[in-house]
PDB file of C-alpha atoms and ligand atoms in Angstrom:
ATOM      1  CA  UNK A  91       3.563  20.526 -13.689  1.00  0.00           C
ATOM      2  CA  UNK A  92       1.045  19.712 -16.460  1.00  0.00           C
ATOM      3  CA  UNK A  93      -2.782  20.783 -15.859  1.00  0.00           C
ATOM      4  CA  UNK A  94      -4.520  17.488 -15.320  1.00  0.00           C
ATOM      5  CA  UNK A  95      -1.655  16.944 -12.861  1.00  0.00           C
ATOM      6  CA  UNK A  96      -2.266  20.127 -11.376  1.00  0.00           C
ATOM      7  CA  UNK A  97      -5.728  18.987 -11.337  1.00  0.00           C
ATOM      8  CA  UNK A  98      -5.645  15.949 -10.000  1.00  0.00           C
ATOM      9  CA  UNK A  99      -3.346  16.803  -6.872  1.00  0.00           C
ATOM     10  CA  UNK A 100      -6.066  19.513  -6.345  1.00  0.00           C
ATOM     11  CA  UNK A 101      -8.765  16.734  -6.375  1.00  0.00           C
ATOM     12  CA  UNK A 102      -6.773  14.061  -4.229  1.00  0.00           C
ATOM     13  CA  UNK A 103      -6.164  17.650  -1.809  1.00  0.00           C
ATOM     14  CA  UNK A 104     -10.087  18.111  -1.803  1.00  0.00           C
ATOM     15  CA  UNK A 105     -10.818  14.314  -1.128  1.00  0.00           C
ATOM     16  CA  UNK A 106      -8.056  14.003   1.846  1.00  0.00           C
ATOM     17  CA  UNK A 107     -10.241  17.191   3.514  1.00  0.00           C
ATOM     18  CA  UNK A 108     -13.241  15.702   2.992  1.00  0.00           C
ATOM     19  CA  UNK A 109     -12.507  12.381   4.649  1.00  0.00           C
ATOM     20  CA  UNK A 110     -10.779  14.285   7.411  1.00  0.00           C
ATOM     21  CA  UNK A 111     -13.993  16.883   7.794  1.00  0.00           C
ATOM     22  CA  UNK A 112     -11.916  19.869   7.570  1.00  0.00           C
ATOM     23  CA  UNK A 113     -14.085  23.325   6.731  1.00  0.00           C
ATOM     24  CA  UNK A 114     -11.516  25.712   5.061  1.00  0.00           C
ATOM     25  CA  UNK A 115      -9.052  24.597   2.386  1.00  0.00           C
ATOM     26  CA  UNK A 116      -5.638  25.894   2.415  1.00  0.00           C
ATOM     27  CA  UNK A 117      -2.653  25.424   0.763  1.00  0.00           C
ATOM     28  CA  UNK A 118       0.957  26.181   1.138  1.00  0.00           C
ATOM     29  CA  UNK A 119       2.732  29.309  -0.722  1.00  0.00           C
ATOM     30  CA  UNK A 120       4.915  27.095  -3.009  1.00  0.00           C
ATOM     31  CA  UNK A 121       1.324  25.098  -3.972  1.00  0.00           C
ATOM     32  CA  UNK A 122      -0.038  27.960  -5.167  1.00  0.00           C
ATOM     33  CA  UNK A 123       2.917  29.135  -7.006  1.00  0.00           C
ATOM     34  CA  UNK A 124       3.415  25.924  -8.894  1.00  0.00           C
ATOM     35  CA  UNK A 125      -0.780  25.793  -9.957  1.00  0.00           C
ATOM     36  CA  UNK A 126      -0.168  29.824 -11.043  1.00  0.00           C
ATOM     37  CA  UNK A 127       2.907  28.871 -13.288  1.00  0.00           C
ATOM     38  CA  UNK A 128       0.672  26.101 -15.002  1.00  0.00           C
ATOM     39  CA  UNK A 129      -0.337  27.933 -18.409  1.00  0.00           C
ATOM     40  CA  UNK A 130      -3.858  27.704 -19.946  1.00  0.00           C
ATOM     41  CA  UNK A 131      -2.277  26.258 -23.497  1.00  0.00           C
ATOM     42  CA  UNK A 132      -1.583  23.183 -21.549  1.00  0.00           C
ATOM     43  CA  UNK A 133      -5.284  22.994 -20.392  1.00  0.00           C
ATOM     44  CA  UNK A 134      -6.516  22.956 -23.615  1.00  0.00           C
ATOM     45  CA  UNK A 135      -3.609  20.623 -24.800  1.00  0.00           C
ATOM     46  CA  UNK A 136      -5.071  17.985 -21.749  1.00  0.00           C
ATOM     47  CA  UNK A 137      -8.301  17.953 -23.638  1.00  0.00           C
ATOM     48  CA  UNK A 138      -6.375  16.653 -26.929  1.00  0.00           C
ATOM     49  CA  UNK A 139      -7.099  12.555 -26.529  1.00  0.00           C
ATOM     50  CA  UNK A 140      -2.625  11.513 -26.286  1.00  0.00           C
ATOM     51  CA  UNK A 141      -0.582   9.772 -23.846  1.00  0.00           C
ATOM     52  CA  UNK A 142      -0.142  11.738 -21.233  1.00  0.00           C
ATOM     53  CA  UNK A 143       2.227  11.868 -18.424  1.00  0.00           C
ATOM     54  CA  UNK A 144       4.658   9.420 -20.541  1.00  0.00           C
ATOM     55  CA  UNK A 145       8.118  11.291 -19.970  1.00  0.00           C
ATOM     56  CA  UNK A 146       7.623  10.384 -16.158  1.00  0.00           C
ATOM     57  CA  UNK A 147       6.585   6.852 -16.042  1.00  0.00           C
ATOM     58  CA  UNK A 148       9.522   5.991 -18.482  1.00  0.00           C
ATOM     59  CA  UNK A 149      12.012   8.176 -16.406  1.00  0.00           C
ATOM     60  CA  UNK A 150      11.043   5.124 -13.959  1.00  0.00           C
ATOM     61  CA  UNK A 151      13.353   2.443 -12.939  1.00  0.00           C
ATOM     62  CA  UNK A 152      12.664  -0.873 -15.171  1.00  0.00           C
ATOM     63  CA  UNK A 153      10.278  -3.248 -12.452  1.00  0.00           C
ATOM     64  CA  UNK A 154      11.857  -6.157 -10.642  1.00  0.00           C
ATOM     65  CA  UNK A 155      12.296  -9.159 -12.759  1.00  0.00           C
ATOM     66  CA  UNK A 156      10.153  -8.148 -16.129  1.00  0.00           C
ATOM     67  CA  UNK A 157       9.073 -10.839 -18.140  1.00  0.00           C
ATOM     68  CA  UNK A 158       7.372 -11.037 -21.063  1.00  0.00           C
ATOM     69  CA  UNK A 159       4.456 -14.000 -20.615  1.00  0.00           C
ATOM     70  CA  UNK A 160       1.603 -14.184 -21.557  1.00  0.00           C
ATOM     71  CA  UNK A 161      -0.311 -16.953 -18.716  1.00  0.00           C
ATOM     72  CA  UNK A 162      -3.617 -17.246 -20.833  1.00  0.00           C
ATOM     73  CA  UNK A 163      -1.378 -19.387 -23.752  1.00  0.00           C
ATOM     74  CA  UNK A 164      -0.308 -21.281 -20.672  1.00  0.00           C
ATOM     75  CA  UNK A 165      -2.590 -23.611 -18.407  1.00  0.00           C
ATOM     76  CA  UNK A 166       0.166 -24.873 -16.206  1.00  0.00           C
ATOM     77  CA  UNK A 167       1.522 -21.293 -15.821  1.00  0.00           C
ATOM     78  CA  UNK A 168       2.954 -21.458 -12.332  1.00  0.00           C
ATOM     79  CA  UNK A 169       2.273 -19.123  -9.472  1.00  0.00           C
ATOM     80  CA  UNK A 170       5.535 -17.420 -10.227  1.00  0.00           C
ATOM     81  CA  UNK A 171       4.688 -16.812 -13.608  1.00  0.00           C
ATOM     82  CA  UNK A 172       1.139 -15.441 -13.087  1.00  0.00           C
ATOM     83  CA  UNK A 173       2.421 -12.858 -10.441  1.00  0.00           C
ATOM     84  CA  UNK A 174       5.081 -12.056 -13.294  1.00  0.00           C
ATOM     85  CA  UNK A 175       2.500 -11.006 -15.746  1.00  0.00           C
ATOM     86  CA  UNK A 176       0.402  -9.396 -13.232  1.00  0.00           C
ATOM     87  CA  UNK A 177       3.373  -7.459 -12.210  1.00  0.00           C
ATOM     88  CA  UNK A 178       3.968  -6.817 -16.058  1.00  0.00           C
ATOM     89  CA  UNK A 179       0.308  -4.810 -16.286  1.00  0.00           C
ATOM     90  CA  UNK A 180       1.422  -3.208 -12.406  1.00  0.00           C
ATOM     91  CA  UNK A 181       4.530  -1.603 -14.261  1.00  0.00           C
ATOM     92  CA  UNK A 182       2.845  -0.408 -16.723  1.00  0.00           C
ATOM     93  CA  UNK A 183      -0.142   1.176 -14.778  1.00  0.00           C
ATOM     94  CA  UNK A 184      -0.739   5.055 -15.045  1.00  0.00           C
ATOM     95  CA  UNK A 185      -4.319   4.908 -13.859  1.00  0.00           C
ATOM     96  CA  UNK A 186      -3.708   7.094 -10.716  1.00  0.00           C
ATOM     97  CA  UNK A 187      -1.513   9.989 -12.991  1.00  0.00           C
ATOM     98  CA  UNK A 188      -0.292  11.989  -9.944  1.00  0.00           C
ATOM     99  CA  UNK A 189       0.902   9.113  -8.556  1.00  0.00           C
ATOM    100  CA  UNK A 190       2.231   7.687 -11.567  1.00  0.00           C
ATOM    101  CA  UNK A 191       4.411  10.339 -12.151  1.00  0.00           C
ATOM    102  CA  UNK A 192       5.952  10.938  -8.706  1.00  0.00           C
ATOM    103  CA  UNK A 193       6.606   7.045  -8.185  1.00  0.00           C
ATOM    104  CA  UNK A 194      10.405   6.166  -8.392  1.00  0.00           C
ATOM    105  CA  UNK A 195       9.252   2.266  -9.239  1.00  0.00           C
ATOM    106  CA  UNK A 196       5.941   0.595  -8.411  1.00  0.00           C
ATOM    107  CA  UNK A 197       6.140  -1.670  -5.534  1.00  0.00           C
ATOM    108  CA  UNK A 198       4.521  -4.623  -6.434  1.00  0.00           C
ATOM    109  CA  UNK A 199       4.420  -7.380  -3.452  1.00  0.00           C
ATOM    110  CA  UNK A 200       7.674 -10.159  -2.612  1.00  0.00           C
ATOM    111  CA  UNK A 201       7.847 -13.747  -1.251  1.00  0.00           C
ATOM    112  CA  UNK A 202       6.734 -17.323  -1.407  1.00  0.00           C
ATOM    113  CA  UNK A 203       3.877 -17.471  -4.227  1.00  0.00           C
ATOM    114  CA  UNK A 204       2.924 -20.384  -2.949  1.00  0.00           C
ATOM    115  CA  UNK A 205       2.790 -18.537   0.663  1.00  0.00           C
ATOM    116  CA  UNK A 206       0.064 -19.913   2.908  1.00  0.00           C
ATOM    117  CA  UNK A 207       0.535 -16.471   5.150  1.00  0.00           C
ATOM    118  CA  UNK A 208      -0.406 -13.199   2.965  1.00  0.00           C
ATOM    119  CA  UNK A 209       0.600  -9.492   4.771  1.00  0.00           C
ATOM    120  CA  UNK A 210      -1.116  -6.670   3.603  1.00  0.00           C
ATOM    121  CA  UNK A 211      -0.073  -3.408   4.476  1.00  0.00           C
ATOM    122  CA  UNK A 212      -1.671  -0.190   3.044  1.00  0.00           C
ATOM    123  CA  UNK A 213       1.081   1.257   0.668  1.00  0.00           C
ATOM    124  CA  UNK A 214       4.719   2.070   0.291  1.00  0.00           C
ATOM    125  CA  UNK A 215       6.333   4.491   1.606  1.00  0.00           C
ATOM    126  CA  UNK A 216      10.099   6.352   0.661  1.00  0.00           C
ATOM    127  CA  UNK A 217      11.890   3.494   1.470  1.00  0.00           C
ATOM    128  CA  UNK A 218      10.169   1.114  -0.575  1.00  0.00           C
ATOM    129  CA  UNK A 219       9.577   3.531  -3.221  1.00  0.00           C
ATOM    130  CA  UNK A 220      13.338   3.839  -3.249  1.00  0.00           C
ATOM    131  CA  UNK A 221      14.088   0.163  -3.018  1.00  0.00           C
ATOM    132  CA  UNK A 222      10.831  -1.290  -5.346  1.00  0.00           C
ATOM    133  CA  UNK A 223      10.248  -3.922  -2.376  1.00  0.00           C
ATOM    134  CA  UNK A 224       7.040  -3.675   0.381  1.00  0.00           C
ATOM    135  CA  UNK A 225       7.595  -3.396   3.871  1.00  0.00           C
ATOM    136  CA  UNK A 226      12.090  -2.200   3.943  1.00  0.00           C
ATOM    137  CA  UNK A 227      12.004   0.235   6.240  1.00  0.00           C
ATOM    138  CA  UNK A 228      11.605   0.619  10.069  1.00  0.00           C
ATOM    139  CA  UNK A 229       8.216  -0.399  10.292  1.00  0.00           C
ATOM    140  CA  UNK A 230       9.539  -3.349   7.395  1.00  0.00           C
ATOM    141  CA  UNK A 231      11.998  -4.581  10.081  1.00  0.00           C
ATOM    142  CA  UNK A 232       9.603  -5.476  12.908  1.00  0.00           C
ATOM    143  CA  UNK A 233       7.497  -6.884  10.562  1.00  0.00           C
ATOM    144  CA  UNK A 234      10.220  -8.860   9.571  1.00  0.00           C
ATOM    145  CA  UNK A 235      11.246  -9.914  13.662  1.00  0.00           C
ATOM    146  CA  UNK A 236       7.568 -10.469  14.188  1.00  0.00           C
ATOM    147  CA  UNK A 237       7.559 -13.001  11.199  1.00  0.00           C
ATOM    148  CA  UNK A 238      10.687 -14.733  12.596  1.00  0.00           C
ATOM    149  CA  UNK A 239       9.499 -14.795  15.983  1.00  0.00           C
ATOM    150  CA  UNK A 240       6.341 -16.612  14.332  1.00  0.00           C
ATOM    151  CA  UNK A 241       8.769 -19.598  12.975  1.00  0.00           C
ATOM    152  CA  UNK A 242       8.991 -18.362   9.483  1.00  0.00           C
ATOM    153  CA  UNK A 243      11.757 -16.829   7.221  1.00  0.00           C
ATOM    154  CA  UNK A 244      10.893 -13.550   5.404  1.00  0.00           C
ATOM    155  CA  UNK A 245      10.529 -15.687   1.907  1.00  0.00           C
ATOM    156  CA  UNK A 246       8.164 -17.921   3.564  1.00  0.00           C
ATOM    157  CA  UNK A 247       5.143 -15.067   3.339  1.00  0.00           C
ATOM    158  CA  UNK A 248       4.185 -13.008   1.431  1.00  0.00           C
ATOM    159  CA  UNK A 249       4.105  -9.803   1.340  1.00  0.00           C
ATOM    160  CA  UNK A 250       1.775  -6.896  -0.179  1.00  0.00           C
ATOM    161  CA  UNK A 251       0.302  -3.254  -0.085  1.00  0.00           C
ATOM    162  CA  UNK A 252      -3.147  -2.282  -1.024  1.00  0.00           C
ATOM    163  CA  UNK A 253      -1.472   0.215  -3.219  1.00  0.00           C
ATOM    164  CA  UNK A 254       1.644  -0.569  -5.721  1.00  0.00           C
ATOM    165  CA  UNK A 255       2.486   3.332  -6.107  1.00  0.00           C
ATOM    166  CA  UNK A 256       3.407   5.470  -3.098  1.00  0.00           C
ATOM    167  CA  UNK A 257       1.451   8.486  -2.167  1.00  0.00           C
ATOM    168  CA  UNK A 258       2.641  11.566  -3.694  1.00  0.00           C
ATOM    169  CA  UNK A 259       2.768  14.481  -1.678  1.00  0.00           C
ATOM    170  CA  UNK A 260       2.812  17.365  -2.780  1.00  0.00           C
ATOM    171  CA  UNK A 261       4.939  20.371  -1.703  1.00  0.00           C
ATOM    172  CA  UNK A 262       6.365  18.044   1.028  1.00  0.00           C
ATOM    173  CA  UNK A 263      10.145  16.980   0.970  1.00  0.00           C
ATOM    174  CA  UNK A 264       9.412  14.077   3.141  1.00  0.00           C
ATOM    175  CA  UNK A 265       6.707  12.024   5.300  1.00  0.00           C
ATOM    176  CA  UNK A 266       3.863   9.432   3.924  1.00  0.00           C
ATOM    177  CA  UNK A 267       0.301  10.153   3.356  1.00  0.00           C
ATOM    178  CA  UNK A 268      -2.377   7.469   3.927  1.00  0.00           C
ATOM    179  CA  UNK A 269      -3.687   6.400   0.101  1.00  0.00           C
ATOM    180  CA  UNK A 270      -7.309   8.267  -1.002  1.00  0.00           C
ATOM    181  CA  UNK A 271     -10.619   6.085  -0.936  1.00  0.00           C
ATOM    182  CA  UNK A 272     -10.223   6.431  -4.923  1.00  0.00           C
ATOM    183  CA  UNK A 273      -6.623   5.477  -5.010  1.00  0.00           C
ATOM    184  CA  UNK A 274      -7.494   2.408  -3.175  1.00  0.00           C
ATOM    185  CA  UNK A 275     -10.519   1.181  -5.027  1.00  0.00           C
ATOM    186  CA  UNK A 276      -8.176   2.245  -8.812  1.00  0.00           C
ATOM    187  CA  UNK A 277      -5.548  -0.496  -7.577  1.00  0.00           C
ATOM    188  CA  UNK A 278      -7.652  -3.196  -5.482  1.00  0.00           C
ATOM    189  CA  UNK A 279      -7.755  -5.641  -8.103  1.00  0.00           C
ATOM    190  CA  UNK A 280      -4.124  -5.879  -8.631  1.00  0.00           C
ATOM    191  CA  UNK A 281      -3.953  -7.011  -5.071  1.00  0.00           C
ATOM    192  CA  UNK A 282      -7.634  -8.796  -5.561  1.00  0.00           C
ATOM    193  CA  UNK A 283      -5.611 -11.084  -8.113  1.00  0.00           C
ATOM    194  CA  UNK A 284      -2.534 -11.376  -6.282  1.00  0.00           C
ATOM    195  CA  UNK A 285      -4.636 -12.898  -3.666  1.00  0.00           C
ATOM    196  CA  UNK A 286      -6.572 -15.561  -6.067  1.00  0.00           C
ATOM    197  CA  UNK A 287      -2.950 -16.122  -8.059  1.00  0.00           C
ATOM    198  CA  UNK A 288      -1.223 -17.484  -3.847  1.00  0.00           C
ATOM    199  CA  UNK A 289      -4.766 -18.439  -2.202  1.00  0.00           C
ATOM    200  CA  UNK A 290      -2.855 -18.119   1.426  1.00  0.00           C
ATOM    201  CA  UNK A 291      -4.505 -19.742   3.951  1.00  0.00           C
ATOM    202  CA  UNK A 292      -4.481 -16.741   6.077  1.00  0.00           C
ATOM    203  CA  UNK A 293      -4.165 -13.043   5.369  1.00  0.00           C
ATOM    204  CA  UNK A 294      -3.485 -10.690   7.395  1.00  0.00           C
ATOM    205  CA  UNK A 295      -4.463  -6.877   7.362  1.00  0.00           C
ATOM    206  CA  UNK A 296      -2.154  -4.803   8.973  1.00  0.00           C
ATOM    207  CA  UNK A 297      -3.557  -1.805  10.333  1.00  0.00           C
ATOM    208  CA  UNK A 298      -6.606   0.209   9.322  1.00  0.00           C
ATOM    209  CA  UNK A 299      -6.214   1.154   5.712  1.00  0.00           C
ATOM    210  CA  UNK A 300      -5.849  -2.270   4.845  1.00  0.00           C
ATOM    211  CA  UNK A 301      -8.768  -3.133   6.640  1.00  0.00           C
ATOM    212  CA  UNK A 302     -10.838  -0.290   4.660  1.00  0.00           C
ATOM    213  CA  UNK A 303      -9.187  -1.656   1.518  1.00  0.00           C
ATOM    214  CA  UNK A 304      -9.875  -5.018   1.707  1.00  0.00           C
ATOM    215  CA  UNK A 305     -12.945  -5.349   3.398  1.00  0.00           C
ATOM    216  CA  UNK A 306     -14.616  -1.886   3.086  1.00  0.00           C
ATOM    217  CA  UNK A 307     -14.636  -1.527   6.877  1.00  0.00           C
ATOM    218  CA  UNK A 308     -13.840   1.846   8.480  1.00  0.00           C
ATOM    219  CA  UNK A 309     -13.927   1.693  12.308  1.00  0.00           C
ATOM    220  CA  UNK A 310     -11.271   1.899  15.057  1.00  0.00           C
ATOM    221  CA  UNK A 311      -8.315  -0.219  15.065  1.00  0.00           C
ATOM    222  CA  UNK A 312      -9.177  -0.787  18.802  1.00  0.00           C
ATOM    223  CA  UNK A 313     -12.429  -2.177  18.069  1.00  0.00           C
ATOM    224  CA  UNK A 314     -11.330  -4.640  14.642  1.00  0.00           C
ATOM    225  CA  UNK A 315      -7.690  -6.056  15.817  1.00  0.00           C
ATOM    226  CA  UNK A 316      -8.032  -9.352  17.338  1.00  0.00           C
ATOM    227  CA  UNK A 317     -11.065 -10.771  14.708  1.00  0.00           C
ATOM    228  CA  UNK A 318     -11.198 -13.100  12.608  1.00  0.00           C
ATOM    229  CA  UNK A 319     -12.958 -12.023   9.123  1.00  0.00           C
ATOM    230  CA  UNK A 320     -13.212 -13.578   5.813  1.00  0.00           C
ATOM    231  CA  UNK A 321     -11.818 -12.238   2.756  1.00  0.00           C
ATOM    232  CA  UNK A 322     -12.966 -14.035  -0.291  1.00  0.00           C
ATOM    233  CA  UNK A 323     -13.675 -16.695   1.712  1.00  0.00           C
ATOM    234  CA  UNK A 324      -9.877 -16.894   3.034  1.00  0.00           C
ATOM    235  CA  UNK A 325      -9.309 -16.415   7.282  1.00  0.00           C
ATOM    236  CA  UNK A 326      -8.466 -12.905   7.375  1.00  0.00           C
ATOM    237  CA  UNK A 327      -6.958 -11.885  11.233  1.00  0.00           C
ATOM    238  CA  UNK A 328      -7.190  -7.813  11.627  1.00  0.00           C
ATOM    239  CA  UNK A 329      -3.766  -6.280  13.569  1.00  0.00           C
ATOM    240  CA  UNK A 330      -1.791  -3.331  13.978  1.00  0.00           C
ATOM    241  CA  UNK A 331       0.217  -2.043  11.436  1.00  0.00           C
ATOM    242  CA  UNK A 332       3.878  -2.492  12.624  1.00  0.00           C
ATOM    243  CA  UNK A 333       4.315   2.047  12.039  1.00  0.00           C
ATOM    244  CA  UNK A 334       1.993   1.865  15.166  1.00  0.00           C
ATOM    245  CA  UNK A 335       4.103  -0.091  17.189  1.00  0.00           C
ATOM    246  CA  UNK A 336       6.932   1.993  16.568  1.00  0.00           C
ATOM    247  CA  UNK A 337       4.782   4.880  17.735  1.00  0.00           C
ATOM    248  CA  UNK A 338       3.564   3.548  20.285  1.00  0.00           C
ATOM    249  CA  UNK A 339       6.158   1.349  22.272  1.00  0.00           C
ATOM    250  CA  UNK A 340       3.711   0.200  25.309  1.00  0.00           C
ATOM    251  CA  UNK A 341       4.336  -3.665  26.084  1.00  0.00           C
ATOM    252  CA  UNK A 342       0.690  -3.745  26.030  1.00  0.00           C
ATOM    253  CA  UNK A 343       0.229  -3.009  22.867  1.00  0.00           C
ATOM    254  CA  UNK A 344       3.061  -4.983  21.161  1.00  0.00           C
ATOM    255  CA  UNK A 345       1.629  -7.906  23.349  1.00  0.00           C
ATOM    256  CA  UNK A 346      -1.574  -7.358  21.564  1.00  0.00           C
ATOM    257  CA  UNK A 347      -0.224  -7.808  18.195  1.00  0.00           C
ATOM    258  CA  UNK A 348       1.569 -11.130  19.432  1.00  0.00           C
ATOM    259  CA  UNK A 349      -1.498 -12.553  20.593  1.00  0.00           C
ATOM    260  CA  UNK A 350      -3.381 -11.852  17.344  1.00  0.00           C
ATOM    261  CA  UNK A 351       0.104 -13.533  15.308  1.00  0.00           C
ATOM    262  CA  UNK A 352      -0.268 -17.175  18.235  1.00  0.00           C
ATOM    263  CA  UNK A 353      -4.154 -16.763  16.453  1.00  0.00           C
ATOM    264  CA  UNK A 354      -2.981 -17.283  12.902  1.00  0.00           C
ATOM    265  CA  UNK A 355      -0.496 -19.720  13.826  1.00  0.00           C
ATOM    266  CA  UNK A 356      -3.272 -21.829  15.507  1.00  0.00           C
ATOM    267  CA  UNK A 357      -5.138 -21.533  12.347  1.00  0.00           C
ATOM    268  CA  UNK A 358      -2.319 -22.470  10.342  1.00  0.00           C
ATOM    269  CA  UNK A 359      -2.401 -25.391  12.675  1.00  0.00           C
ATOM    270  CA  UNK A 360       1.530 -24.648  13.623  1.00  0.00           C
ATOM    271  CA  UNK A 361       2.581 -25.472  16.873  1.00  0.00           C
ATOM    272  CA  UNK A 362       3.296 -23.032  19.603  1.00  0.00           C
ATOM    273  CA  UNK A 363       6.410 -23.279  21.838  1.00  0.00           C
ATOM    274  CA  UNK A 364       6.261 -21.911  25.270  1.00  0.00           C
ATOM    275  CA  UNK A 365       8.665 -19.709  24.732  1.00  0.00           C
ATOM    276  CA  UNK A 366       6.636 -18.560  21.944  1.00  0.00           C
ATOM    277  CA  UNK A 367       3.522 -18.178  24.003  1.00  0.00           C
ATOM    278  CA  UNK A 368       5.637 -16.224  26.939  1.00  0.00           C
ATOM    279  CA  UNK A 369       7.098 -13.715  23.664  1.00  0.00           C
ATOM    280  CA  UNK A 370       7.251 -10.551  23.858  1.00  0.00           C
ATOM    281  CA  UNK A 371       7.697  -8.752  20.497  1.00  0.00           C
TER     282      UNK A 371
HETATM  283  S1  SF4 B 651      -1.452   2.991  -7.389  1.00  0.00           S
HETATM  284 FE1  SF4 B 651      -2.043   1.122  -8.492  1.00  0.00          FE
HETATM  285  S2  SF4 B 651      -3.713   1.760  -9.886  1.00  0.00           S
HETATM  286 FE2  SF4 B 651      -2.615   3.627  -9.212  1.00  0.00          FE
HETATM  287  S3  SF4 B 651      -1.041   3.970 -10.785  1.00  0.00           S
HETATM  288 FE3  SF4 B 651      -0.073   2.769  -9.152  1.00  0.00          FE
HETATM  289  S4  SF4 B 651      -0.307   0.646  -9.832  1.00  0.00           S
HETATM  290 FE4  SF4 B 651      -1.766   1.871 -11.022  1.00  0.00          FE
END
C-alpha cells in the first residue's frame, strides 16, 4: 500500500468514527501491520506532483459499452449518447484514490434513458462491483419484483447509486460499508447529471443514504419514507432501501414500501389494478 493510500483509508477510518460518535479509535492487527510496512521514501515520493495510483485503475476491467463522443460537437446528441460520455469521464474518475484503487469496475447506472422512473440507491456493493451493473444482488432482485409488480420491465427504469465506486474496506474480506459524507459529495454530480441527461418524472430514493445524498437530509427512515420531496424540481418519493426489507421481513414493513410504490404510480398517472392495490410485496 502506497502512503497517500495509507493515508487516505486512515482519514475515511477517522470520518466513519466521527459520524458514528465513537471516542477511542482502534484498528485491527493486520491494519496496523500494513500502515508499519508503508516506508517513508514513498511519503516523500507522494509529495512529487505524478499520476498516482495508475497501476490499479488500469488493472480495472474496460467500462460497459465505452465510446468515444464527444456530446458538445453534437446538439442532437441523444440521451444514450450523453450518458455514454458521462460514463466515459465515470471510468476514468480517480478522485476518491482509495476507492479507485480497490474498485473491480465503476458501476455507473443501467436502463431506459429516456426512463420517466429514476431509482437511486446509495452505492454498489460486491456483487455489482463484480458484475459493473447497480442493484444485481439480493437486495437487486426485490428491487427488481417490486418494479414488476409496479407494471414495468427492469429496462423500463432506471437505475442508479449515489456512488459509481464501491466502498473499500479495509482489512475486511467481505461485507459493505455505507459511502463517507466526502465520498458522496466527490461523486454527486455524476449522478446530478445523470439526472438532468433522463429528467424522470419521478425519482425515487431508496433508503437513507440516498436521501442524505440527494437532498442533504439526515433523519430517520421512519420519519422521511412515505413523502413526497422535490429534487431539482422533479417528484422525489422517499422509501426503504430493498437491503432493509431483506432484514427485516415484517409484512408491515414490506406493505409500507408498496404503498409508497401505488404513490408514484398515481403520480405517474398509471392505473392501479385491484390486485395491485391488495399486493403484497
Ligand atoms: S466514487 Fe465517484 S468520484 Fe469517487 S472515484 Fe468513484 S466515480 Fe470517482
Amino acid at each position: 500500500m502506497q502512503f497517500p493510500q495509507a493515508l487516505e483509508t486512515v482519514l475515511e477510518a477517522l470520518e466513519r468514527m466521527r459520524d458514528q460518535n465513537a471516542q477511542h479509535p482502534s484498528a485491527s492487527r493486520a491494519t496496523l501491520a500494513r500502515l508499519k510496512e508503508t516506508k517513508p521514501a514513498e511519503a516523500v515520493a507522494s509529495n512529487v506532483p505524478q499520476t498516482p495510483f495508475r497501476e490499479p485503475i488500469e488493472a480495472n476491467r474496460p467500462c460497459l459499452e465505452p465510446r468515444k463522443i464527444d456530446v458538445s460537437q453534437h446538439q442532437n446528441a441523444t440521451k444514450s449518447d450523453q450518458l455514454s460520455a458521462i460514463n466515459e469521464r465515470v471510468c476514468a474518475c480517480v478522485k476518491c484514490p482509495n476507492l479507485a484503487s480497490s474498485r473491480t469496475q465503476t458501476v455507473f447506472g443501467i436502463g431506459n434513458p429516456e426512463a420517466d422512473l429514476m431509482f437511486v440507491g446509495e452505492a454498489p456493493g460486491a456483487d455489482e462491483d463484480a458484475q459493473g451493473e447497480p442493484f444485481v444482488g439480493r437486495a437487486g432482485q426485490l428491487l427488481t419484483k417490486i418494479i414488476k409488480a409496479m407494471g414495468f420491465a427492469r429496462e423500463d427504469v432506471y437505475i442508479a447509486n449515489i456512488l459509481k465506486c464501491r466502498p473499500d474496506t479495509p482489512g475486511s474480506a467481505y461485507g459493505n460499508r455505507p459511502p463517507t459524507p466526502r465520498e458522496m459529495e466527490t461523486c454527486r454530480p455524476y449522478l446530478m447529471e445523470q439526472i438532468e441527461t433522463i429528467q424522470p418524472k419521478v425519482i425515487v430514493a431508496l433508503g437513507a443514504v440516498a436521501v442524505e445524498g440527494l437532498l442533504g437530509t439526515r433523519a430517520p427512515m421512519r420519519e422521511l419514507r412515505g413523502q413526497w420531496n422535490e429534487f431539482n424540481g422533479t417528484p422525489l418519493m422517499i422509501t426503504y432501501h430493498p437491503a432493509y426489507l431483506l432484514r427485516n421481513q415484517a409484512p408491515k414493513e414490506k406493505r409500507k414500501v408498496w404503498e409508497d410504490m401505488m404513490q408514484v404510480l398515481e403520480r405517474l398517472e398509471k392505473p392501479i389494478s385491484e390486485k395491485q392495490r391488495n399486493y403484497f410485496l
